[in-house]
Coordinates of C-alpha atoms in Angstrom, one line a residue:
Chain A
X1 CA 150.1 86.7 158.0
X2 CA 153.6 87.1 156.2
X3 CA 155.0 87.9 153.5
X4 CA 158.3 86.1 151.6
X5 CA 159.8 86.2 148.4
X6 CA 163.4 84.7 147.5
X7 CA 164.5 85.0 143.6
X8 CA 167.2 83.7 141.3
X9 CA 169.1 86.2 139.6
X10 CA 172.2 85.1 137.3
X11 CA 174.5 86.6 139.9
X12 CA 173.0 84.8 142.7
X13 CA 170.1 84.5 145.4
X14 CA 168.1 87.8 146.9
X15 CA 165.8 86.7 150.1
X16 CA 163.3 89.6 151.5
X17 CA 160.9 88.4 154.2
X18 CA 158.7 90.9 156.4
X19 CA 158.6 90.4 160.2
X20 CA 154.9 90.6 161.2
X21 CA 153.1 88.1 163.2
X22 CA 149.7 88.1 164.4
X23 CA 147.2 86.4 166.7
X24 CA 143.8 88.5 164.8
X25 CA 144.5 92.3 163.9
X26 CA 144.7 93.1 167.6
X27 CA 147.6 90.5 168.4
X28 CA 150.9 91.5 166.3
X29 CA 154.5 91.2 167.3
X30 CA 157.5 91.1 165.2
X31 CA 159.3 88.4 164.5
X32 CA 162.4 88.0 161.5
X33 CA 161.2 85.7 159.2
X34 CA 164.6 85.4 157.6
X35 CA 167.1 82.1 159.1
X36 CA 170.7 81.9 157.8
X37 CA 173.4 79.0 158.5
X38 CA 177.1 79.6 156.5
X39 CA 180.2 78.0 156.3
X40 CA 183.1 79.7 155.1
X41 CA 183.8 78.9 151.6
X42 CA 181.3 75.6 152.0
X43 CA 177.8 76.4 151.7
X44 CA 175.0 79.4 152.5
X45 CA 171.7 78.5 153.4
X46 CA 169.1 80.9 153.7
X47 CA 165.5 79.7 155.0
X48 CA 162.3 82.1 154.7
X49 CA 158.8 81.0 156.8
X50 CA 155.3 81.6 156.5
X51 CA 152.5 79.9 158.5
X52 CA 152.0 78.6 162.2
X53 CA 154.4 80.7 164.3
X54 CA 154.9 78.0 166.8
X55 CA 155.4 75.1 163.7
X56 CA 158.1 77.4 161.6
X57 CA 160.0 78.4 164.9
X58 CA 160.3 74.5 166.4
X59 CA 161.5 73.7 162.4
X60 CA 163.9 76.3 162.7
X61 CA 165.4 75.0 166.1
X62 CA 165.3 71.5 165.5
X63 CA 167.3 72.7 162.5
X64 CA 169.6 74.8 164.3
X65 CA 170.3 72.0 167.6
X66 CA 171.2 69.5 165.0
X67 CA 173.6 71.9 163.6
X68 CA 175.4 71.5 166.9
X69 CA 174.8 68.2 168.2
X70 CA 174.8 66.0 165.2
X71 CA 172.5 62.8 165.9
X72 CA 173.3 59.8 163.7
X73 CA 169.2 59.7 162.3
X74 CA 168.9 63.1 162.3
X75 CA 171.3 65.0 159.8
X76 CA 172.9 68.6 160.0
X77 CA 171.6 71.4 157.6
X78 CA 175.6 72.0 157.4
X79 CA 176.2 68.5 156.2
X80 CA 173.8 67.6 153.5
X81 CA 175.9 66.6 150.7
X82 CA 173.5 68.8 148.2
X83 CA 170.9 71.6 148.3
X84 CA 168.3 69.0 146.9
X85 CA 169.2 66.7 150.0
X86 CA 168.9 70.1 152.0
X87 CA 165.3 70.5 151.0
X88 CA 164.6 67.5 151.6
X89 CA 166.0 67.4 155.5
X90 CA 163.7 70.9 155.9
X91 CA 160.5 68.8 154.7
X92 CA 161.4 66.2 156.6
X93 CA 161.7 68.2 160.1
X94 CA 158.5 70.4 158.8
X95 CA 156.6 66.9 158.9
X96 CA 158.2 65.5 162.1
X97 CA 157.1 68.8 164.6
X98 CA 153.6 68.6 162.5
X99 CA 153.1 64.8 163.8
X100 CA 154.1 65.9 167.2
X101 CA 152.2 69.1 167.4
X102 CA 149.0 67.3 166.2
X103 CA 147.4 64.4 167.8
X104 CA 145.4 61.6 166.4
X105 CA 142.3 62.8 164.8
X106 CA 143.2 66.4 165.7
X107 CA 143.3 68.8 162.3
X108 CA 146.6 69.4 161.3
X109 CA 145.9 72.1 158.6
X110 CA 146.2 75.0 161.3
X111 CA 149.8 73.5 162.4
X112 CA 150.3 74.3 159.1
X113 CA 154.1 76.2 157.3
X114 CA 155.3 76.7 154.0
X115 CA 159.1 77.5 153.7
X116 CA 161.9 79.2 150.8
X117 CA 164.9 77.7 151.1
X118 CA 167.6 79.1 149.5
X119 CA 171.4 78.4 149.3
X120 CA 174.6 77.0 147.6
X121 CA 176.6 74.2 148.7
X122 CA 180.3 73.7 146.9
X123 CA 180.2 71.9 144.3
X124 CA 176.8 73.5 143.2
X125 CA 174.8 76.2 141.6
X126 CA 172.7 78.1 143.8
X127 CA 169.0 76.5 144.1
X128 CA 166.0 78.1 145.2
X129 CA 163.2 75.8 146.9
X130 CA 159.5 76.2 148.0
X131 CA 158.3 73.5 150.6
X132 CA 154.7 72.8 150.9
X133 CA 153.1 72.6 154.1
X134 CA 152.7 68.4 153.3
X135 CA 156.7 68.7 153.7
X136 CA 157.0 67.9 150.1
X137 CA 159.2 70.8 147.8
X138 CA 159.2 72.1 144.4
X139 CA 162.5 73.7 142.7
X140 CA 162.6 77.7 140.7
X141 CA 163.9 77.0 137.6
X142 CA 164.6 78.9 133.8
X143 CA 160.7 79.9 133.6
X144 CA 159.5 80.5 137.3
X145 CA 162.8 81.9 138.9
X146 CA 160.9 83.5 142.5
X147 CA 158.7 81.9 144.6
X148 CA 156.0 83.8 147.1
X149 CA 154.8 82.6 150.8
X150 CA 152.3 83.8 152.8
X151 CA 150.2 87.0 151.2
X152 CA 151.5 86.2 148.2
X153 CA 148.8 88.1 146.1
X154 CA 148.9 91.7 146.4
X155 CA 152.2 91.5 145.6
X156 CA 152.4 89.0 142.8
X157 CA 151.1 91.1 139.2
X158 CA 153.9 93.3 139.9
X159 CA 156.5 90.8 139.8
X160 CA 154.9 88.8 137.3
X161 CA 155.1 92.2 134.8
X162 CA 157.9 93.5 135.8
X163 CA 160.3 90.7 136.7
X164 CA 162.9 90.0 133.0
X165 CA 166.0 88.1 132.5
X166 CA 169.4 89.4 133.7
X167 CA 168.2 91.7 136.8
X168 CA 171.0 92.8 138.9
X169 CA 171.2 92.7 142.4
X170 CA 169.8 96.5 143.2
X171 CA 167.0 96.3 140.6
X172 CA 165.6 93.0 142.0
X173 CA 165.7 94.8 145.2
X174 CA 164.2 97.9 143.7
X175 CA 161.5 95.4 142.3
X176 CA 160.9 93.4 146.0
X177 CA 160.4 96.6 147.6
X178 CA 157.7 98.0 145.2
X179 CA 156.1 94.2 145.2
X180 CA 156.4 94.7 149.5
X181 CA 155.4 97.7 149.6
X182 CA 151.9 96.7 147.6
X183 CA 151.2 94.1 150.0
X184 CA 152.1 96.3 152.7
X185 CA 149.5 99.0 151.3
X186 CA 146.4 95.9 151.1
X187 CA 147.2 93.6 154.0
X188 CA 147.5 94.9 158.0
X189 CA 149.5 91.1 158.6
X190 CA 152.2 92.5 156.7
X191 CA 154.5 94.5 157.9
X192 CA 157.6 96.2 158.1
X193 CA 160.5 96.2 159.0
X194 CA 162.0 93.4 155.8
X195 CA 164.8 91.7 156.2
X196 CA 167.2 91.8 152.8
X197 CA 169.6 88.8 152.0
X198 CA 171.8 88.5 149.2
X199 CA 174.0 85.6 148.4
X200 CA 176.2 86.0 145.4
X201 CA 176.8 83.3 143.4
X202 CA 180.3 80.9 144.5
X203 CA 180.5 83.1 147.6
X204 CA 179.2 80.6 150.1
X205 CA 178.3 83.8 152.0
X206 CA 175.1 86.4 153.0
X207 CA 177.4 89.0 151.3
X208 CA 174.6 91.5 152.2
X209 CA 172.3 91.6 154.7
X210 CA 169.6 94.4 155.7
X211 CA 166.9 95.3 158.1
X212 CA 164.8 97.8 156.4
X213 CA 162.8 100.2 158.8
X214 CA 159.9 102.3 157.9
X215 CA 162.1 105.5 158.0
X216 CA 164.7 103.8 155.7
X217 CA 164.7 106.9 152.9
X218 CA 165.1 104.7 150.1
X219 CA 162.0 102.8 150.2
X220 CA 160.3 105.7 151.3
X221 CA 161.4 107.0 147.8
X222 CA 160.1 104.0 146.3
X223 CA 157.1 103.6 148.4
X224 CA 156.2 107.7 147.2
X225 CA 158.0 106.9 143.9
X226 CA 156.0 104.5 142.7
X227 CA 152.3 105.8 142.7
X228 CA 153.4 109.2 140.8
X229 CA 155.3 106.5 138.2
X230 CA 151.7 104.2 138.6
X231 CA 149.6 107.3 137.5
X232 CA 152.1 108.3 134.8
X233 CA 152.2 104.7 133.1
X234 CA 148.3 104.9 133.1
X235 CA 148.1 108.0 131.9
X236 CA 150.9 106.9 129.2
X237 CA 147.9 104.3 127.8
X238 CA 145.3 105.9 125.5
X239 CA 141.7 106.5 127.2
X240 CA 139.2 104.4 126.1
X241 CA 137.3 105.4 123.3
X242 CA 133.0 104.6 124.0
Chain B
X1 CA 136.1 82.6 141.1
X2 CA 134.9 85.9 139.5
X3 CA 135.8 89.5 139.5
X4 CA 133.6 91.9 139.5
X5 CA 134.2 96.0 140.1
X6 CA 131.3 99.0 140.8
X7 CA 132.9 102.5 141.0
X8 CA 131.6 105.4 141.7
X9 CA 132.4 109.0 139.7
X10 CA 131.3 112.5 139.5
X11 CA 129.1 111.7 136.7
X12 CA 128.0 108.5 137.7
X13 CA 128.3 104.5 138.2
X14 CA 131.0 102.6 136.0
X15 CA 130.5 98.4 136.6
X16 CA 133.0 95.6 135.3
X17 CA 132.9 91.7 135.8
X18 CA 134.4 89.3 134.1
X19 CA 132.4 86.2 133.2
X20 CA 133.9 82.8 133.9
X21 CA 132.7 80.6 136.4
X22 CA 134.0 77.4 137.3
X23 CA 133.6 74.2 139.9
X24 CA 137.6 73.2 139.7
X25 CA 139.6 74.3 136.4
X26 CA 138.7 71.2 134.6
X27 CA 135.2 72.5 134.5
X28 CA 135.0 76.3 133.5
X29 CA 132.2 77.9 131.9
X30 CA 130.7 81.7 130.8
X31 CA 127.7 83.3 132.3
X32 CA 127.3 87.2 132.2
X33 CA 127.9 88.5 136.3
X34 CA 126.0 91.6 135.1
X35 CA 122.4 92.1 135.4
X36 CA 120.8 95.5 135.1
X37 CA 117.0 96.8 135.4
X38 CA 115.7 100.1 134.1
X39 CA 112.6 101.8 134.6
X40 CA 112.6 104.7 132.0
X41 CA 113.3 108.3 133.8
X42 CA 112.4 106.7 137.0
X43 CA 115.3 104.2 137.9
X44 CA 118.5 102.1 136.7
X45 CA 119.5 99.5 139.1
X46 CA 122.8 97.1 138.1
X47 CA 123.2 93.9 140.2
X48 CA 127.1 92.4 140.0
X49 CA 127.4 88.9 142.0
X50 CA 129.9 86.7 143.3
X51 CA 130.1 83.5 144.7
X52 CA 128.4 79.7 144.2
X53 CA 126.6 80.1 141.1
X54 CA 123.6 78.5 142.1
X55 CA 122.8 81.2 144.8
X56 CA 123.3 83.9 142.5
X57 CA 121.2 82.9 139.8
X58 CA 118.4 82.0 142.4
X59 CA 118.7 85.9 143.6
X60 CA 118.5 87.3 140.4
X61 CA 115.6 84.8 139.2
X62 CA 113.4 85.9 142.6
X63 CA 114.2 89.6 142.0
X64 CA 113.4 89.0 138.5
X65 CA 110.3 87.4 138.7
X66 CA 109.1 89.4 141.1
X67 CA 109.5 92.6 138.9
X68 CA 106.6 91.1 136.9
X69 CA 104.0 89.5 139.5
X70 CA 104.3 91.6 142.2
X71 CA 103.2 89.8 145.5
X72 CA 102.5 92.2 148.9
X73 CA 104.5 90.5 151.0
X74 CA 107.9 90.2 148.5
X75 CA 108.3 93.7 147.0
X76 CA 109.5 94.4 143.6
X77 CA 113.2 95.6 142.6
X78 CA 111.3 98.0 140.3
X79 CA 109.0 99.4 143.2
X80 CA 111.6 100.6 146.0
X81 CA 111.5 103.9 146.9
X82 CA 115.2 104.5 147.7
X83 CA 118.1 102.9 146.8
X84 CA 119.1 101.9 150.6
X85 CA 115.0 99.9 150.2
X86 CA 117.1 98.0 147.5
X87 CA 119.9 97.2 149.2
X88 CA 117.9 95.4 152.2
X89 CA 116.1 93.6 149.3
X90 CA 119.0 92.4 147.5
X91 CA 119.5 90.9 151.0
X92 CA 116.9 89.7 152.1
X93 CA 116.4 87.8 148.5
X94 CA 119.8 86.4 149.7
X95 CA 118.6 85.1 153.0
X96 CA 115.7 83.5 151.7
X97 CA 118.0 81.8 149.2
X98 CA 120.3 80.5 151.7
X99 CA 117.5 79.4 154.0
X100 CA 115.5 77.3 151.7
X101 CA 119.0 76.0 150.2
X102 CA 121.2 75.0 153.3
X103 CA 118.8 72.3 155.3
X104 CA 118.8 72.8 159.4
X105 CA 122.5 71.9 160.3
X106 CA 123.7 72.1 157.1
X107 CA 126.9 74.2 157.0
X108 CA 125.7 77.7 154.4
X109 CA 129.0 78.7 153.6
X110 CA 129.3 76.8 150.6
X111 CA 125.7 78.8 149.1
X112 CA 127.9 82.1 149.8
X113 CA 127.3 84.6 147.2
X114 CA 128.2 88.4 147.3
X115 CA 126.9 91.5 145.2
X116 CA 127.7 94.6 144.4
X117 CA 124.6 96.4 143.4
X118 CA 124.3 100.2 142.3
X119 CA 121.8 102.1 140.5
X120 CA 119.5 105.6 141.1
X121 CA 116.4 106.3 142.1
X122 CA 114.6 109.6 140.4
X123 CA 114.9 111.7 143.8
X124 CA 117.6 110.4 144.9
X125 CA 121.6 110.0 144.1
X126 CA 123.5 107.4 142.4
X127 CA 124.4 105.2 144.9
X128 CA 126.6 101.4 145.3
X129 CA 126.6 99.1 147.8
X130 CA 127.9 96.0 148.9
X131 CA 125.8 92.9 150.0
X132 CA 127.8 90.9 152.3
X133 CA 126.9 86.5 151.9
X134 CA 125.0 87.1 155.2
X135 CA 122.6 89.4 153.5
X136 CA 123.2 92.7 155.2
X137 CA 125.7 95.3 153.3
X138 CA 127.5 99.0 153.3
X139 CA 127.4 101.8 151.0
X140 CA 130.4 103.4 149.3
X141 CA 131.4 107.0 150.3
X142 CA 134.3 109.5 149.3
X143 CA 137.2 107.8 150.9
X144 CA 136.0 104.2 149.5
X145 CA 134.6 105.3 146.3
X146 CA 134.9 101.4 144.9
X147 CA 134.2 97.5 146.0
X148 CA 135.4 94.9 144.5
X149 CA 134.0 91.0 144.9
X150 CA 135.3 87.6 143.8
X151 CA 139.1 87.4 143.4
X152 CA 139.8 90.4 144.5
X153 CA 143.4 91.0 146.0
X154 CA 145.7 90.7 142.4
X155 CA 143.4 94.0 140.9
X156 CA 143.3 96.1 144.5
X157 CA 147.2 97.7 144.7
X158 CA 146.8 99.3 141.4
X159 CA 143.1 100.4 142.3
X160 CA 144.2 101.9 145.8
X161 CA 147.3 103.7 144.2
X162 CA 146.0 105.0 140.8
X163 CA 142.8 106.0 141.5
X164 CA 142.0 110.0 142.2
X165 CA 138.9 111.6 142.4
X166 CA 137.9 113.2 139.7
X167 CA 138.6 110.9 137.3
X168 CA 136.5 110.6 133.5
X169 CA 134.7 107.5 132.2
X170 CA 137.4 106.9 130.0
X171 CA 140.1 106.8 132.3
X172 CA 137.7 105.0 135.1
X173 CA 137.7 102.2 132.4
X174 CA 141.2 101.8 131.5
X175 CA 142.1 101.7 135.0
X176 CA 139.5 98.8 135.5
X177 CA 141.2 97.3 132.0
X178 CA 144.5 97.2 134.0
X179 CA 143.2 95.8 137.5
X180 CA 140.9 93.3 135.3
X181 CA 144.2 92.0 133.3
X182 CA 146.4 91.9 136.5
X183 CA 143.6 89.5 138.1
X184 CA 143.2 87.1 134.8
X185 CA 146.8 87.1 134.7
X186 CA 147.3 85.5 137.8
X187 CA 143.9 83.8 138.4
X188 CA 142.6 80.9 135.8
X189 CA 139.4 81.2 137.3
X190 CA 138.9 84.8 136.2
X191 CA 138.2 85.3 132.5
X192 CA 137.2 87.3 129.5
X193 CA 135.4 88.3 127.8
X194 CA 134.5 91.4 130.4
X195 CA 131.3 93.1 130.7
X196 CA 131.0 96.8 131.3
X197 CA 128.6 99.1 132.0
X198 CA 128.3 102.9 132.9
X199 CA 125.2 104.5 134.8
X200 CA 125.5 108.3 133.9
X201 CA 124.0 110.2 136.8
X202 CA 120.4 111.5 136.3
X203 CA 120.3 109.5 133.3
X204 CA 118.2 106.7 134.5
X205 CA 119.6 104.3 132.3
X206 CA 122.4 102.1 131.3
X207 CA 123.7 104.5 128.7
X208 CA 126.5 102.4 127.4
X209 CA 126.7 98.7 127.7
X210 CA 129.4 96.7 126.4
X211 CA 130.9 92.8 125.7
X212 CA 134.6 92.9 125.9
X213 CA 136.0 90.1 124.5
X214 CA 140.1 88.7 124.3
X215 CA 140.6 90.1 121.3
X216 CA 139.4 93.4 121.7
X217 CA 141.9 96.0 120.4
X218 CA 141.3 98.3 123.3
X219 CA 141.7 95.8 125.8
X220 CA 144.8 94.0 123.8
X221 CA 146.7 98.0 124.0
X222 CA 146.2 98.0 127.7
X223 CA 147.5 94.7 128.3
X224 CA 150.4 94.7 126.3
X225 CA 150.8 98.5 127.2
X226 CA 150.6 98.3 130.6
X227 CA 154.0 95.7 130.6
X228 CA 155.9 98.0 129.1
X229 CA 154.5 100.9 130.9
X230 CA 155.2 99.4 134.3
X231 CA 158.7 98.4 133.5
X232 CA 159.5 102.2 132.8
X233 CA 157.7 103.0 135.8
X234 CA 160.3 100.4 137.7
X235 CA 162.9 102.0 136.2
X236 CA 162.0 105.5 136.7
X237 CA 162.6 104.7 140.3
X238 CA 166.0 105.3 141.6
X239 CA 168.1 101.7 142.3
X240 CA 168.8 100.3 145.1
X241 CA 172.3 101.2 146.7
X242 CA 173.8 98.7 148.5

């Protein structure tokens, strides 16, 4: 499976993705999950996928050819005049490789993608999108600022809890990696290493970028970290009284 | 969906389930997931299920039923000699369910139901299994000392991570509290109030039984507790360093 999470913090856009793929537990590879296209003081654009390995990668290069050899029908990621327009070209290209890829009649559900696409264009704020496998997208906004693709469940009470306004950048990180790490724990698909992105707001840049290894000592501090401070906060909650 | 939780501890057999059902989330309603049978200083069986509703309350009505007109060839829940005997007739019930429900050629997997049954048998020890929707089933042991049905990936990360062997009845339930609110929290189709139930061992009975419902001050300290508590746990955690 996989395992995606990009979130909207007041200073700007954090991206961690895992890099496991797999054809049933016996088939996995690694594969970065993680896709970014910048131009130098113009726009970032970061692009997360979960799904059909075959689907998200012919996105991606359709994506990435067009970048280069701009067709007149079939517009550049680096030249959509917004990030709403942006979203709307990745939908677009999910659906066009899904019509290809499936034949009349023939099932498209396991053809099926979901993508984060995160970014800021000049002119913008920075805007956080999830598309649907239908191609169709949804926007984060004031209430709901992270979205979640692929095993999204393990790892979901934990930001739900612990997620609050005004995180900085290395506590959202600090939060991804304990949310990762949970999934990690419950599901085989997901794996490590994660990729880490950060775009800071008016930048127009991945300011930081990471590959996190399973030696990396800091989550190894949080992964150990976190279930002495699990069993502590329970134990911090009275017993139950029968 | 449905949650539902058997654990086993030194002293005996702790049960949760939550108690909403639903066919889409315009349609919910409550039924009790919990059924328990006792024979008085002979045998305490509990039966937790999961699954289309239908199925479930087929299984129970058989096994029911056929605690108080005992036919030779379909034994009675109340005359098993061990607790494994039990298990296989939880399952069987289940098959013969599923056959007489799904027509030749019709696809079974919407009848899928799951259980967790647990219980002792004077002679023997407390013992919890889980019956699979094809009927047959394991048995917990010391490195899986727990199984969970229904919706069960938001409550697993913090069962995996805080729980320890030797741990009380009172602590068993408020670790249950916590996976139980992490899984309504995230999941309309899971909902109080709970139902729990503790099995001491060598008791033979269901020595405490209760109805949790959502304004239960207990529960209502664990949920808002466990916020807060998890936040400081977060922060207790070093930050990230970029």
């Amino acid at each position: 499976m996989t395992y995606c999470v990009g979130l909207k913090i007041d200073t700007g856009l954090v991206f961690m993705s895992d890099t496991r793929t797999n054809a049933g537990v016996d088939n996995i590879s690694t594969f970065s999950k993680m896709r970014t296209w910048q131009v130098p003081g113009g726009r970032v654009i970061v692009l997360l996928s979960a799904g059909n390995l075959a689907t998200t990668q012919a996105v991606i290069s359709l994506l990435d050819e067009r970048t280069k050899a701009v067709e007149e029908r079939a517009p550049s990621l680096l030249a959509t005049p917004s990030m709403f327009q942006t979203a709307q070209l990745v939908g677009d290209t999910l659906k066009e490789v899904i019509r290809q890829a499936a034949p009349a009649g023939q099932n498209a559900d396991a053809f099926g993608a979901s993508f984060i696409l995160g970014g800021q264009i000049r002119g913008g704020e920075p805007r956080l999108f999830l598309v649907y496998p239908e191609g169709n997208f949804i926007e984060a906004g004031e209430d709901t600022p992270f979205f979640q693709i692929g095993e999204t469940k393990y790892g979901k009470p934990i930001l739900i809890r612990a997620h609050e306004k005004g995180l900085g950048f290395a506590e959202t990180v600090k939060l991804l990696l304990v949310s990762f790490d949970s999934t990690v724990k419950a599901n085989l698909s997901v794996g490590l290493p994660l990729d880490l992105a950060y775009c800071e707001r008016d930048s127009f840049t991945v300011g930081y970028r990471k590959r996190i290894e399973q030696d990396d000592p800091y989550f190894r501090t949080v992964s150990e970290g976190w279930s002495s401070a699990l069993k502590s906060a329970i134990k911090s909650l009275p017993d139950f009284e029968p």
